[in-house]
N, CA, C and O atoms as a CHARMM CRD file, in Angstrom:
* protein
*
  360
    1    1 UNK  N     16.62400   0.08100  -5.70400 PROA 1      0.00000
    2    1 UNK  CA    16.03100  -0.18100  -4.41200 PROA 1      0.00000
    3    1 UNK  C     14.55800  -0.50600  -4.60300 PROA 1      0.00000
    4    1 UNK  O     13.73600   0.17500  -5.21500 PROA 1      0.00000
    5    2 UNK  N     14.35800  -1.69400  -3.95800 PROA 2      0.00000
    6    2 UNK  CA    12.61400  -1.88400  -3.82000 PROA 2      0.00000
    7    2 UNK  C     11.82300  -0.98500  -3.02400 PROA 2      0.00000
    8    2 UNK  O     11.99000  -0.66600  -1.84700 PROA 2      0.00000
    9    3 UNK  N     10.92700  -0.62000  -3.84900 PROA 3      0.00000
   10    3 UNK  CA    10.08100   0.27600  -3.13300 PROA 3      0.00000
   11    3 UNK  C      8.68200  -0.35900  -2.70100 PROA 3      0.00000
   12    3 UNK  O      8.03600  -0.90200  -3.59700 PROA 3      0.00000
   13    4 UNK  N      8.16700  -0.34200  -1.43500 PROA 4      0.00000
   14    4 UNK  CA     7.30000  -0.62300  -0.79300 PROA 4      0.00000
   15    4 UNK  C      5.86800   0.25400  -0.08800 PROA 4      0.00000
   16    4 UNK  O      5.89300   0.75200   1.03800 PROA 4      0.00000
   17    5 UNK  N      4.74600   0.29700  -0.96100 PROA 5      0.00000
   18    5 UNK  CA     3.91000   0.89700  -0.01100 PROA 5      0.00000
   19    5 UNK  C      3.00100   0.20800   1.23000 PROA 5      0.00000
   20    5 UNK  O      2.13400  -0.65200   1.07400 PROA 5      0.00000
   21    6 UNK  N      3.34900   0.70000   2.26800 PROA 6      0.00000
   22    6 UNK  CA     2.61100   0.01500   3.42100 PROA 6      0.00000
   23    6 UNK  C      1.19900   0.69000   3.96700 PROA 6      0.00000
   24    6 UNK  O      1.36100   1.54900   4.83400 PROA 6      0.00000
   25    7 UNK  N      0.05500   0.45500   3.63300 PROA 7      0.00000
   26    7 UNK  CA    -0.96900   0.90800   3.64700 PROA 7      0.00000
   27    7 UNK  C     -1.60900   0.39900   5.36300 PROA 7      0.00000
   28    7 UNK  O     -2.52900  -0.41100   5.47500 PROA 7      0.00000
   29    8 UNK  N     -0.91200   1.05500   6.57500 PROA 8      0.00000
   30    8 UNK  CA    -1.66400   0.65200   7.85100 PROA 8      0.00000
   31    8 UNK  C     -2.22600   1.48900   8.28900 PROA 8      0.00000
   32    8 UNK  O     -1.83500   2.35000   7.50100 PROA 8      0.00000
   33    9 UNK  N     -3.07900   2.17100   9.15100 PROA 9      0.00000
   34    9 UNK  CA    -3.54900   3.04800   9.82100 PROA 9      0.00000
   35    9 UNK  C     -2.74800   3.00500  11.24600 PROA 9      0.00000
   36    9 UNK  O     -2.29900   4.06800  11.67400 PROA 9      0.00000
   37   10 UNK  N     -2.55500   1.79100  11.99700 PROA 10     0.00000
   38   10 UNK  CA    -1.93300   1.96600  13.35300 PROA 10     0.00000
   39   10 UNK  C     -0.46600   2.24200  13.30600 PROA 10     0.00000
   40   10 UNK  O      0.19200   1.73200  12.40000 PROA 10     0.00000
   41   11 UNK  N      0.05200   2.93000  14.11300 PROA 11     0.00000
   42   11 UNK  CA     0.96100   3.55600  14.54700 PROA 11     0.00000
   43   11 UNK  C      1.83500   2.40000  15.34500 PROA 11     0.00000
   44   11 UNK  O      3.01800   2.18100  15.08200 PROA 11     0.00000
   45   12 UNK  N      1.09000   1.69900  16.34700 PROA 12     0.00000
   46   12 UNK  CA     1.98400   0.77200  16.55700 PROA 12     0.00000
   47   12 UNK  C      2.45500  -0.17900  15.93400 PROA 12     0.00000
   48   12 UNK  O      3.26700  -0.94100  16.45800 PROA 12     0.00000
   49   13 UNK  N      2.05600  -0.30400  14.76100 PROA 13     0.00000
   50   13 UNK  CA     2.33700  -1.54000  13.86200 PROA 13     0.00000
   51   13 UNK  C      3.26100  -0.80700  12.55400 PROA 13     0.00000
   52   13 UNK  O      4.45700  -1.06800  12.42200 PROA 13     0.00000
   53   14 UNK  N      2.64200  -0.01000  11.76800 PROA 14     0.00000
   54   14 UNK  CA     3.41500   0.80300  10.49600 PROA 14     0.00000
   55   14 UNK  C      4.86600   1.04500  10.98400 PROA 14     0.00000
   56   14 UNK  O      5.87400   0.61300  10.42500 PROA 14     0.00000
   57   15 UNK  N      4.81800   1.95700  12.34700 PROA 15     0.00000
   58   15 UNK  CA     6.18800   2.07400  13.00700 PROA 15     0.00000
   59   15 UNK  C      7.23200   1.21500  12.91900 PROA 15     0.00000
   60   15 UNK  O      8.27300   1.34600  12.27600 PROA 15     0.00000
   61   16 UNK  N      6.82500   0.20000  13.71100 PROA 16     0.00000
   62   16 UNK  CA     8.20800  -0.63800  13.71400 PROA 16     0.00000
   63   16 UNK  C      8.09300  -1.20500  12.21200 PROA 16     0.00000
   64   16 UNK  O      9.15400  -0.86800  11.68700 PROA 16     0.00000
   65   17 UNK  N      7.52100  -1.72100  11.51300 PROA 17     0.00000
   66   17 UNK  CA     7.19300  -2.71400  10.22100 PROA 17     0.00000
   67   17 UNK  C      8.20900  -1.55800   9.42800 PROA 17     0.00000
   68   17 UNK  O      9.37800  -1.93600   9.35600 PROA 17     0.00000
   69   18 UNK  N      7.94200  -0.28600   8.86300 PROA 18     0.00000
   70   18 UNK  CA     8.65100   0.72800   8.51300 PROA 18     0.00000
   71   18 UNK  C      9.99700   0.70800   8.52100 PROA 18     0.00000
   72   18 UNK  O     10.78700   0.66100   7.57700 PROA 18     0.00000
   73   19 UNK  N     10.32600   0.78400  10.62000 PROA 19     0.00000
   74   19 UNK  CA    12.06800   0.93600  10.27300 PROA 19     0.00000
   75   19 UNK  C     12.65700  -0.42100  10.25500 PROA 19     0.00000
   76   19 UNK  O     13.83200  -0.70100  10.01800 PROA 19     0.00000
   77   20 UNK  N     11.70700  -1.20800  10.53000 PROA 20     0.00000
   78   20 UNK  CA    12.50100  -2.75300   9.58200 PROA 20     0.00000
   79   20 UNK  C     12.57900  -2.74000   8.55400 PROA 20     0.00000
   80   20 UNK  O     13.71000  -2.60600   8.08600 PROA 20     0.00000
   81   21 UNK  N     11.74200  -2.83400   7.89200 PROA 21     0.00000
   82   21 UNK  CA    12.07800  -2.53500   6.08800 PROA 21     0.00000
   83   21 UNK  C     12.74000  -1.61500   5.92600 PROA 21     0.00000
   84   21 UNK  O     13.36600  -2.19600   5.04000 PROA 21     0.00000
   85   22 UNK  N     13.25000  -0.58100   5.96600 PROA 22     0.00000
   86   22 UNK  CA    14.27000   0.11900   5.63100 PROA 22     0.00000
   87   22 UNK  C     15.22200  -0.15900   6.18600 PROA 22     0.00000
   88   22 UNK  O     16.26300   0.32400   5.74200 PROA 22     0.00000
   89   23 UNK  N     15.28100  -0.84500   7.11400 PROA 23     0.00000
   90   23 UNK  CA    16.68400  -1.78300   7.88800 PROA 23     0.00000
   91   23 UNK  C     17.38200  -2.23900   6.93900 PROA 23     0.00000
   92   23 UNK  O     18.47500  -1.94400   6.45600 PROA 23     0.00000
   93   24 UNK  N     16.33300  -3.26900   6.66400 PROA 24     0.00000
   94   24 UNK  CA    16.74300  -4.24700   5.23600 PROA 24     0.00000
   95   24 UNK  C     17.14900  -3.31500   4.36100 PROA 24     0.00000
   96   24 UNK  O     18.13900  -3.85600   3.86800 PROA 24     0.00000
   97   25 UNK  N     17.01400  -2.08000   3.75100 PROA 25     0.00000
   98   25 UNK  CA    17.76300  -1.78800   2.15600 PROA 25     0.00000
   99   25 UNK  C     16.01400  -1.46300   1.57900 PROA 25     0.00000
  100   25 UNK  O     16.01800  -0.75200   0.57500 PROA 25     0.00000
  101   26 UNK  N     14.61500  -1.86400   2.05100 PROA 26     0.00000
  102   26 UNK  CA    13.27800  -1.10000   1.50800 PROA 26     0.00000
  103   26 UNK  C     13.46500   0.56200   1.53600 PROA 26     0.00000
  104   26 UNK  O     13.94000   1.13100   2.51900 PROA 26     0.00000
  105   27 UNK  N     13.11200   1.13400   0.56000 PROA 27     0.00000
  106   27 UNK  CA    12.56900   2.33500   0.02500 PROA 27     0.00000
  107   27 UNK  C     10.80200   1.96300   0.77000 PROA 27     0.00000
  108   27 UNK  O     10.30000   0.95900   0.26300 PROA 27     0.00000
  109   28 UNK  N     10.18000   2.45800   1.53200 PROA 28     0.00000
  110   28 UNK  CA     8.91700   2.11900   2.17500 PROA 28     0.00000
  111   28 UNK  C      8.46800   4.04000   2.09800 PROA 28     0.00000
  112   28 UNK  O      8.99600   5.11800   2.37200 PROA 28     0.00000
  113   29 UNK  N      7.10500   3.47700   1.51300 PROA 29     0.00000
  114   29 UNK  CA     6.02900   4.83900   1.77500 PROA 29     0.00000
  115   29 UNK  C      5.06700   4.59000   2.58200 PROA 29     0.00000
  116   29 UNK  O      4.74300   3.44900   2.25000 PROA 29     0.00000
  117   30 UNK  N      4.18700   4.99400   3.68100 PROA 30     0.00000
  118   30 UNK  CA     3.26600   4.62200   4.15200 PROA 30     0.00000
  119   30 UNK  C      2.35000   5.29800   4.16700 PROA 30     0.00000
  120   30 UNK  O      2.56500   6.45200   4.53800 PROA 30     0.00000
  121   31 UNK  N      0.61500   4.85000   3.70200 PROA 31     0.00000
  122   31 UNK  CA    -0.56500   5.29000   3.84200 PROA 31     0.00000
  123   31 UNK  C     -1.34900   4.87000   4.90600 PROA 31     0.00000
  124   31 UNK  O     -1.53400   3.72800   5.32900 PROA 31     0.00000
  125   32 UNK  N     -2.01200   6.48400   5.48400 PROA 32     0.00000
  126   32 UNK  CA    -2.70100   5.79600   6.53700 PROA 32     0.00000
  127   32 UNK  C     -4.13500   5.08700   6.44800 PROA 32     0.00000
  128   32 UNK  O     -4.66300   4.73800   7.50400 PROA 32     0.00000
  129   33 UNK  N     -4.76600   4.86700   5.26500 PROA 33     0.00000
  130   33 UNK  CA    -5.86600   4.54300   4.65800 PROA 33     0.00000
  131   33 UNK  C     -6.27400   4.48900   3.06500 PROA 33     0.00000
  132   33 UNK  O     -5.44300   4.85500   2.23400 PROA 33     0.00000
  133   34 UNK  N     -7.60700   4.01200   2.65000 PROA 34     0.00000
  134   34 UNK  CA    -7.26700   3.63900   1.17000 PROA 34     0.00000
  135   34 UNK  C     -7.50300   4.54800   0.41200 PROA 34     0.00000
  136   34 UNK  O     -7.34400   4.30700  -0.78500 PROA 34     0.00000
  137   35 UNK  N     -8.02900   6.10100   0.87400 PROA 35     0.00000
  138   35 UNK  CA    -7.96600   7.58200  -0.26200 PROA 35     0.00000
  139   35 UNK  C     -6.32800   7.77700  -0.16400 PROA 35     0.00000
  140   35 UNK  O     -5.84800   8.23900  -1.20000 PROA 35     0.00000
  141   36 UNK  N     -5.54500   7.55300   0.71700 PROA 36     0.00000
  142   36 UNK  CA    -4.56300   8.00300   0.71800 PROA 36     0.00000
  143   36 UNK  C     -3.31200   6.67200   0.00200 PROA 36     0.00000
  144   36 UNK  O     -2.15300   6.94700  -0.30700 PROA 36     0.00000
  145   37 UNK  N     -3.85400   5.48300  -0.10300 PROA 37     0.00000
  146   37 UNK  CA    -3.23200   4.48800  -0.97800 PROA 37     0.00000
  147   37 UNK  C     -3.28400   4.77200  -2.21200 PROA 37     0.00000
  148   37 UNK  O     -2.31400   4.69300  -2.96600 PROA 37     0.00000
  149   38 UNK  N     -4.65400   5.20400  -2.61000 PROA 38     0.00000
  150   38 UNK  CA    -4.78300   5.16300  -4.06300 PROA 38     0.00000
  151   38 UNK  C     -4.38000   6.45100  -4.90900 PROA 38     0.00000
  152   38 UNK  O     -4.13900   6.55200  -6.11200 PROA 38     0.00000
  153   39 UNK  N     -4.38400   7.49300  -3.79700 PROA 39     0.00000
  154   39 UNK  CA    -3.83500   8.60100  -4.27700 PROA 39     0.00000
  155   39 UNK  C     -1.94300   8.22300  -4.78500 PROA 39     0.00000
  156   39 UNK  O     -1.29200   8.46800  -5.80100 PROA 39     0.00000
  157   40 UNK  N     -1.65500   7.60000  -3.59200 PROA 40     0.00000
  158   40 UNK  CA     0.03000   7.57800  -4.31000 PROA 40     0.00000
  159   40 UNK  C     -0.09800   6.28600  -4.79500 PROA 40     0.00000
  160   40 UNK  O      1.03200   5.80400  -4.87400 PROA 40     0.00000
  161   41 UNK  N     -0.98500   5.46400  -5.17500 PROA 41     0.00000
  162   41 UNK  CA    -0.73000   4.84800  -6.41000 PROA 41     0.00000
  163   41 UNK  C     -0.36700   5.19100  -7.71500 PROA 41     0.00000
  164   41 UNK  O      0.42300   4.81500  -8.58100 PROA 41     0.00000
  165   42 UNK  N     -1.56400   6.37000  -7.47800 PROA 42     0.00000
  166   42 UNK  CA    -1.56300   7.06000  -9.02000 PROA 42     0.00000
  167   42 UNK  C     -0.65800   7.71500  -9.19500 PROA 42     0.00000
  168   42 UNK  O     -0.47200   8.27500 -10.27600 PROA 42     0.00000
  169   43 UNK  N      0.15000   7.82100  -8.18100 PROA 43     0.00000
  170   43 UNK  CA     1.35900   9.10300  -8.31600 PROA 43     0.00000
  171   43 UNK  C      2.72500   8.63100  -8.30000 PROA 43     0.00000
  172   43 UNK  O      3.59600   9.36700  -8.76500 PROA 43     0.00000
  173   44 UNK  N      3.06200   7.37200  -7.77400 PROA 44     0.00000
  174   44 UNK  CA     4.13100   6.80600  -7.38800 PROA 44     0.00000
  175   44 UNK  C      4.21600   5.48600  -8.49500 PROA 44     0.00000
  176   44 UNK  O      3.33500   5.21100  -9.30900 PROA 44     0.00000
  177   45 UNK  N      5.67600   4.65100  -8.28300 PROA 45     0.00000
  178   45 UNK  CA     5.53000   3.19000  -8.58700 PROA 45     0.00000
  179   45 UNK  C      5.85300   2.33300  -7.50400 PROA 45     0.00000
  180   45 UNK  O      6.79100   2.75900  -6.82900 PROA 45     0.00000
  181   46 UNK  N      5.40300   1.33800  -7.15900 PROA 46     0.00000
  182   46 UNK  CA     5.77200   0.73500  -6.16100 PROA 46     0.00000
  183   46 UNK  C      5.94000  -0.49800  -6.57300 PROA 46     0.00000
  184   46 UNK  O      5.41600  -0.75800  -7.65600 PROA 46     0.00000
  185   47 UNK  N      6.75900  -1.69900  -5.80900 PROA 47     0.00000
  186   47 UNK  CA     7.64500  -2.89500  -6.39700 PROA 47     0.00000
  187   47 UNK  C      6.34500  -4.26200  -5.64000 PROA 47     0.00000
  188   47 UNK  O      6.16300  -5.36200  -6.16100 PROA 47     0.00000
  189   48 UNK  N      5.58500  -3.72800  -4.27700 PROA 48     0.00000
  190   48 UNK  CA     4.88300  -4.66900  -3.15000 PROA 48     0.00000
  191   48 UNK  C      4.46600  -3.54800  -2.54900 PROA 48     0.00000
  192   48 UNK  O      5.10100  -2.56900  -2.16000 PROA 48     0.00000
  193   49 UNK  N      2.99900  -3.87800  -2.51000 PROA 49     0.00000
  194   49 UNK  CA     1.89400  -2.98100  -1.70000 PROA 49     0.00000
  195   49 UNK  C      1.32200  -4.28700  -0.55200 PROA 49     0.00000
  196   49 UNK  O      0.77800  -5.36600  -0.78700 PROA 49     0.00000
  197   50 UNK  N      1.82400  -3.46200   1.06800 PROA 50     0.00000
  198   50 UNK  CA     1.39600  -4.19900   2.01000 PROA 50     0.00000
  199   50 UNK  C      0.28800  -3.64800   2.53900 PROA 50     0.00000
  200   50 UNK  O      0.48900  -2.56200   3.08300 PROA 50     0.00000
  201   51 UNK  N     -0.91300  -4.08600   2.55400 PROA 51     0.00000
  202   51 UNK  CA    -1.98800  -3.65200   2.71000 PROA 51     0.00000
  203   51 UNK  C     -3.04100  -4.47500   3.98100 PROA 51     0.00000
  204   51 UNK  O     -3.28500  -5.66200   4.19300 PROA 51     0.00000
  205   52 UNK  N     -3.47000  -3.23300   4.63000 PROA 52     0.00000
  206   52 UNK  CA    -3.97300  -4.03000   6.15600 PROA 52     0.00000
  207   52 UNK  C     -5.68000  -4.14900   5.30200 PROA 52     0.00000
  208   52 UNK  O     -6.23700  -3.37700   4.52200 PROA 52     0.00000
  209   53 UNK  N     -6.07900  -5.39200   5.85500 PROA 53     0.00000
  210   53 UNK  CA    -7.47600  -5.58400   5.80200 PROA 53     0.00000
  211   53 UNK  C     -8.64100  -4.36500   5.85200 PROA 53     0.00000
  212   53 UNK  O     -9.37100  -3.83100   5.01700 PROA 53     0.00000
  213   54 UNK  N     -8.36500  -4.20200   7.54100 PROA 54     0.00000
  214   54 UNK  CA    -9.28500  -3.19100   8.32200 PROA 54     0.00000
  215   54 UNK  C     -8.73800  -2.13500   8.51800 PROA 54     0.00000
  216   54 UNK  O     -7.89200  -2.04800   9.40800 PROA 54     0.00000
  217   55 UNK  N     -9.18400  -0.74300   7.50400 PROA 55     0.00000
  218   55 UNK  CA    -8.91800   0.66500   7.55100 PROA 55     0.00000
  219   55 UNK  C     -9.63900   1.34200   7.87100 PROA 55     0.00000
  220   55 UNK  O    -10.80600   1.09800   7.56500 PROA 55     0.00000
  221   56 UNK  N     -9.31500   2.61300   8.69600 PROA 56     0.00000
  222   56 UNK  CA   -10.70000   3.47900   9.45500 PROA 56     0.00000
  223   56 UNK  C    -11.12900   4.06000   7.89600 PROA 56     0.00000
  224   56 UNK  O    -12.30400   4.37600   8.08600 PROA 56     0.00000
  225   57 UNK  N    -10.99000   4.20400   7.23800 PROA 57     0.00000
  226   57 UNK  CA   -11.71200   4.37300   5.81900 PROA 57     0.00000
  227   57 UNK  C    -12.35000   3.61200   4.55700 PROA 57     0.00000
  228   57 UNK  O    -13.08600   3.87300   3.60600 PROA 57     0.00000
  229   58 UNK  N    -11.65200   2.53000   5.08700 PROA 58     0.00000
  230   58 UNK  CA   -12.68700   1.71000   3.77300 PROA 58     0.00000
  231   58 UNK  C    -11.71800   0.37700   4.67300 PROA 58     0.00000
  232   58 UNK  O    -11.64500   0.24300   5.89400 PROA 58     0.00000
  233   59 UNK  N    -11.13600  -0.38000   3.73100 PROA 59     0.00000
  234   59 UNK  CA   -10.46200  -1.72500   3.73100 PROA 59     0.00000
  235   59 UNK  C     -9.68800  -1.99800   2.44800 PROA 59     0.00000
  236   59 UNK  O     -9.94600  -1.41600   1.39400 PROA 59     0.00000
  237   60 UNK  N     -8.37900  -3.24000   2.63500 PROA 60     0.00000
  238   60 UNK  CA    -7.94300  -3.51400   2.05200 PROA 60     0.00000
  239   60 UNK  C     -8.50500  -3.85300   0.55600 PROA 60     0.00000
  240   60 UNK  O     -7.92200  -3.59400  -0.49700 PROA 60     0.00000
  241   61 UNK  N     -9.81400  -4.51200   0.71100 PROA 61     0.00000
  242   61 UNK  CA   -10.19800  -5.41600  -0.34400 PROA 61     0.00000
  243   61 UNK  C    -11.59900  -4.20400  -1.46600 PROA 61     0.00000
  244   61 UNK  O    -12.26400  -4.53700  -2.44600 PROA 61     0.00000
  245   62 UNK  N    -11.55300  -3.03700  -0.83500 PROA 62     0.00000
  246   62 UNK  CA   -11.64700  -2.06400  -1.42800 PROA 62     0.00000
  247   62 UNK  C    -10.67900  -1.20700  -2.66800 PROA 62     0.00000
  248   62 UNK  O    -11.04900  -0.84100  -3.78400 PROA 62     0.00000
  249   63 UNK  N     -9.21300  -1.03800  -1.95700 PROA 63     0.00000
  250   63 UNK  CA    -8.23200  -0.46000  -2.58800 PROA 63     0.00000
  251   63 UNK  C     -8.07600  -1.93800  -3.63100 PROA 63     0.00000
  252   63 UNK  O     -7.91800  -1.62500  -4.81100 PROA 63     0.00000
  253   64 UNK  N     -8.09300  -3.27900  -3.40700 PROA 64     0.00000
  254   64 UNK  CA    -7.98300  -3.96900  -4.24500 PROA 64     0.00000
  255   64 UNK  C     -9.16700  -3.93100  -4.93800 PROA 64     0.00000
  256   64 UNK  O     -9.26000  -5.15800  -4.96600 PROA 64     0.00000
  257   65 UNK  N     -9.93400  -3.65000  -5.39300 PROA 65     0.00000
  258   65 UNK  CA   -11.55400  -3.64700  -6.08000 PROA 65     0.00000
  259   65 UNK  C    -10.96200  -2.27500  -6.91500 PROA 65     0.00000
  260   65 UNK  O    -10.51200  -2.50100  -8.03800 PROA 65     0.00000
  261   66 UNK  N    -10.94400  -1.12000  -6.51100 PROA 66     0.00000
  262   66 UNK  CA   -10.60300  -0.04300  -7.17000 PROA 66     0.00000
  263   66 UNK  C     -9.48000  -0.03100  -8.20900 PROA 66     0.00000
  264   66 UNK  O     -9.46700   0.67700  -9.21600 PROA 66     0.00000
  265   67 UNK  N     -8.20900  -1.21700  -7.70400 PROA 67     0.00000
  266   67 UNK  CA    -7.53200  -1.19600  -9.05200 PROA 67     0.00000
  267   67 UNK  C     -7.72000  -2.22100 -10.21300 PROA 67     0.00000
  268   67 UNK  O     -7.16700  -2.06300 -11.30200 PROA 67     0.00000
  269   68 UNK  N     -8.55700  -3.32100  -9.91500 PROA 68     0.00000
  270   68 UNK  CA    -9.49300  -3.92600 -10.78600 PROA 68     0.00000
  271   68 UNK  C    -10.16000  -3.27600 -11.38700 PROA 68     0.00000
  272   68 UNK  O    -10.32100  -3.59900 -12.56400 PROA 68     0.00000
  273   69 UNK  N    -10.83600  -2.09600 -10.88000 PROA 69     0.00000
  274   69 UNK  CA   -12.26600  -1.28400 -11.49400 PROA 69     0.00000
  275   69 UNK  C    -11.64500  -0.84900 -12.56300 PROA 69     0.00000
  276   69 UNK  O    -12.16300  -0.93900 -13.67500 PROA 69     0.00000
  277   70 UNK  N    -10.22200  -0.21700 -12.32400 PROA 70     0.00000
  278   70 UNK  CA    -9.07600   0.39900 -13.42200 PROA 70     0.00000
  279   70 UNK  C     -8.95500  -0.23500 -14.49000 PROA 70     0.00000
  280   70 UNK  O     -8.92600   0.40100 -15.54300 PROA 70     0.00000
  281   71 UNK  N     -8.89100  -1.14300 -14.49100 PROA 71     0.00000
  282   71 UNK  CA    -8.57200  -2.04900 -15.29900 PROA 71     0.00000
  283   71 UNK  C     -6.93600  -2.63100 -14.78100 PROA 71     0.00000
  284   71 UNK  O     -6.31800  -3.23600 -15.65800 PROA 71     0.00000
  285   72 UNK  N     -6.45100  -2.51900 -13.83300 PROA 72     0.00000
  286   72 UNK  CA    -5.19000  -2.30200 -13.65000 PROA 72     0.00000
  287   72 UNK  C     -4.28000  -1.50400 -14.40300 PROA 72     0.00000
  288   72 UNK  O     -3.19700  -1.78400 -14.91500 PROA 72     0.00000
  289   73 UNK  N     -4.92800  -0.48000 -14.36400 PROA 73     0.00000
  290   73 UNK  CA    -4.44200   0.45600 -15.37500 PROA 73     0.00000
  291   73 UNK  C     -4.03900   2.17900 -14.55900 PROA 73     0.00000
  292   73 UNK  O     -4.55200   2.28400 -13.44500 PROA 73     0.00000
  293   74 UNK  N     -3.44600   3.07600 -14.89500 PROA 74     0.00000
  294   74 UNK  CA    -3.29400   4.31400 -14.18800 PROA 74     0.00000
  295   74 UNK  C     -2.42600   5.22400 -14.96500 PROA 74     0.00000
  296   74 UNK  O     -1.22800   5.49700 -14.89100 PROA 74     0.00000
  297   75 UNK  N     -3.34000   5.59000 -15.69300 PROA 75     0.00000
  298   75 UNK  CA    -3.13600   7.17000 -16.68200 PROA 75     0.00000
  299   75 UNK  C     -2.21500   6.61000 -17.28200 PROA 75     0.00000
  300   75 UNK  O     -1.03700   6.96700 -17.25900 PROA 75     0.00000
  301   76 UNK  N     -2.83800   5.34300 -18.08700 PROA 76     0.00000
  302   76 UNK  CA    -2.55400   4.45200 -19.60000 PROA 76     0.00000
  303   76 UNK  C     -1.10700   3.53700 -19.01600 PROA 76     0.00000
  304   76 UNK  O     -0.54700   3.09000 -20.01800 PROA 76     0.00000
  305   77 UNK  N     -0.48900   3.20700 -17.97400 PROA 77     0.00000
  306   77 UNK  CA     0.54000   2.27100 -17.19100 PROA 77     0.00000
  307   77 UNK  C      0.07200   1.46000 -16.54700 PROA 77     0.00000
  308   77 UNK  O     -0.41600   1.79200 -15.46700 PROA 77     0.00000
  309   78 UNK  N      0.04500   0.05900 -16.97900 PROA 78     0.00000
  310   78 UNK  CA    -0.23100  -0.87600 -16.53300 PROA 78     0.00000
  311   78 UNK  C      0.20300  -1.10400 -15.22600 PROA 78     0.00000
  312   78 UNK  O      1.34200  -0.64200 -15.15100 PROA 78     0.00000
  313   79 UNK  N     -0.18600  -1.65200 -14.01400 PROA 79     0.00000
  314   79 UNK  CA     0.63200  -1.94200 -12.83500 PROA 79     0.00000
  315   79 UNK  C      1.20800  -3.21100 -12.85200 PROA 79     0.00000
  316   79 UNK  O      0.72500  -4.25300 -13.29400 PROA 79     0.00000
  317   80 UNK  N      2.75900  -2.93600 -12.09700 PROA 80     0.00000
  318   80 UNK  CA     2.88300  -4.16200 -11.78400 PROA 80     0.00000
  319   80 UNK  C      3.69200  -4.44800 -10.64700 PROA 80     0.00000
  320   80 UNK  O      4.91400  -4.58100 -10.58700 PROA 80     0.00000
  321   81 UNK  N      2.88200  -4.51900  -9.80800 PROA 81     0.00000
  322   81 UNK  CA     3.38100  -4.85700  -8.61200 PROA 81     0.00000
  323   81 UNK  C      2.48900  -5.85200  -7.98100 PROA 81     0.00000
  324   81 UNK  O      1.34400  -5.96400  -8.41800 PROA 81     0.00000
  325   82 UNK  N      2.91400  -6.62200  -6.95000 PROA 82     0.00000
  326   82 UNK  CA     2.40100  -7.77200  -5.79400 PROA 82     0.00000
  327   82 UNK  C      1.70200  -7.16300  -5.09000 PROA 82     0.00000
  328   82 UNK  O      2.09100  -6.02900  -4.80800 PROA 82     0.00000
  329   83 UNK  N      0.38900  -7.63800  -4.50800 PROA 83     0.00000
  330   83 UNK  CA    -0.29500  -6.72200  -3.29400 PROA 83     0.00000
  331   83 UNK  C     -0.76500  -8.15700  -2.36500 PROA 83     0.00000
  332   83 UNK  O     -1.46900  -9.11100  -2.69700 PROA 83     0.00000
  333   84 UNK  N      0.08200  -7.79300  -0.83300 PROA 84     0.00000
  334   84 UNK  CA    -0.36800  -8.60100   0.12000 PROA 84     0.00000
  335   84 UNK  C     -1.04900  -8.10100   1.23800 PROA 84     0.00000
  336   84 UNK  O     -0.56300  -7.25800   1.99200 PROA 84     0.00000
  337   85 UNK  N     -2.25400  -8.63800   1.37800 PROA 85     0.00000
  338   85 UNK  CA    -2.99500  -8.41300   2.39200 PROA 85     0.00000
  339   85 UNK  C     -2.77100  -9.06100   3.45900 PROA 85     0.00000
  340   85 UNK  O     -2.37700 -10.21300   3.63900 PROA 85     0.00000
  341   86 UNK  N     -3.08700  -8.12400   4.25500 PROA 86     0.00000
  342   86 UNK  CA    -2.72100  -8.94200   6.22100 PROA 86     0.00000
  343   86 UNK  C     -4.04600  -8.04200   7.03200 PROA 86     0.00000
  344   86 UNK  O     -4.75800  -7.08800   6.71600 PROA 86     0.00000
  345   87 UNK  N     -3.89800  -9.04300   8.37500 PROA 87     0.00000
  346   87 UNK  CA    -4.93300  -8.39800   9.38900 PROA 87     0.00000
  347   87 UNK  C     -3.95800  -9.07600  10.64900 PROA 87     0.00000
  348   87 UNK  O     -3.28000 -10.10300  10.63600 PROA 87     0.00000
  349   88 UNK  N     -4.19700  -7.99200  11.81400 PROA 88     0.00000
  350   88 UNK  CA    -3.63600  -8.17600  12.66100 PROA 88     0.00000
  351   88 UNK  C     -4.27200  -8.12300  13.52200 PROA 88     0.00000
  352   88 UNK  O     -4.70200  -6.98300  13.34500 PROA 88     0.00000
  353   89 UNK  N     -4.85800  -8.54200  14.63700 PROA 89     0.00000
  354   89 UNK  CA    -5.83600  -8.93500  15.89500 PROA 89     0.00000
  355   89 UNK  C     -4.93800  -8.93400  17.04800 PROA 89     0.00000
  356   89 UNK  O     -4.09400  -9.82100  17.17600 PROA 89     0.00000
  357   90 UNK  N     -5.06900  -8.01900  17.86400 PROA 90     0.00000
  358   90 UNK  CA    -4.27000  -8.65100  19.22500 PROA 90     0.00000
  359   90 UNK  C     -5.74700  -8.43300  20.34600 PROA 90     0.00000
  360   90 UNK  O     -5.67800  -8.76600  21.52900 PROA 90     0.00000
């Protein structure tokens, strides 16, 4: 099963996005911000990290900077997974 971390803070959006992907057959974890992305980075594997732009804690392009800083690296395991960024405006 593909596993998916969805990194949103809103509730109205993670919600439904969530039980769709697991509709489909996704294994989905969700973080509500990027201490809490990078924490189960380091702890988890994930297959596609969906990641919102604008987080009440930092931003997308932060958690992406931090696993560059790594080297893409995490306690000597290379990553390999896809990371797509989105922003949503209503």
């Amino acid at each position: 099963m593909e596993r998916i971390l969805l990194v949103e803070d809103d509730s109205a959006i993670y919600q439904p996005l969530t039980s769709f992907l697991r509709g489909e057959g996704f294994a989905v974890r969700q973080a509500s911000g990027q201490r809490e992305a990078l924490a189960l980075l380091e702890t988890e594997e994930f297959d596609l990290v969906l990641l919102d732009v604008g987080l009440r804690d930092g931003n997308g392009f932060s958690v992406c900077s931090a696993v560059k800083q790594r080297g893409g690296m995490l306690d000597y395991f290379l990553y390999d997974f896809s990371i797509l960024l989105f922003s949503v405006e209503v």
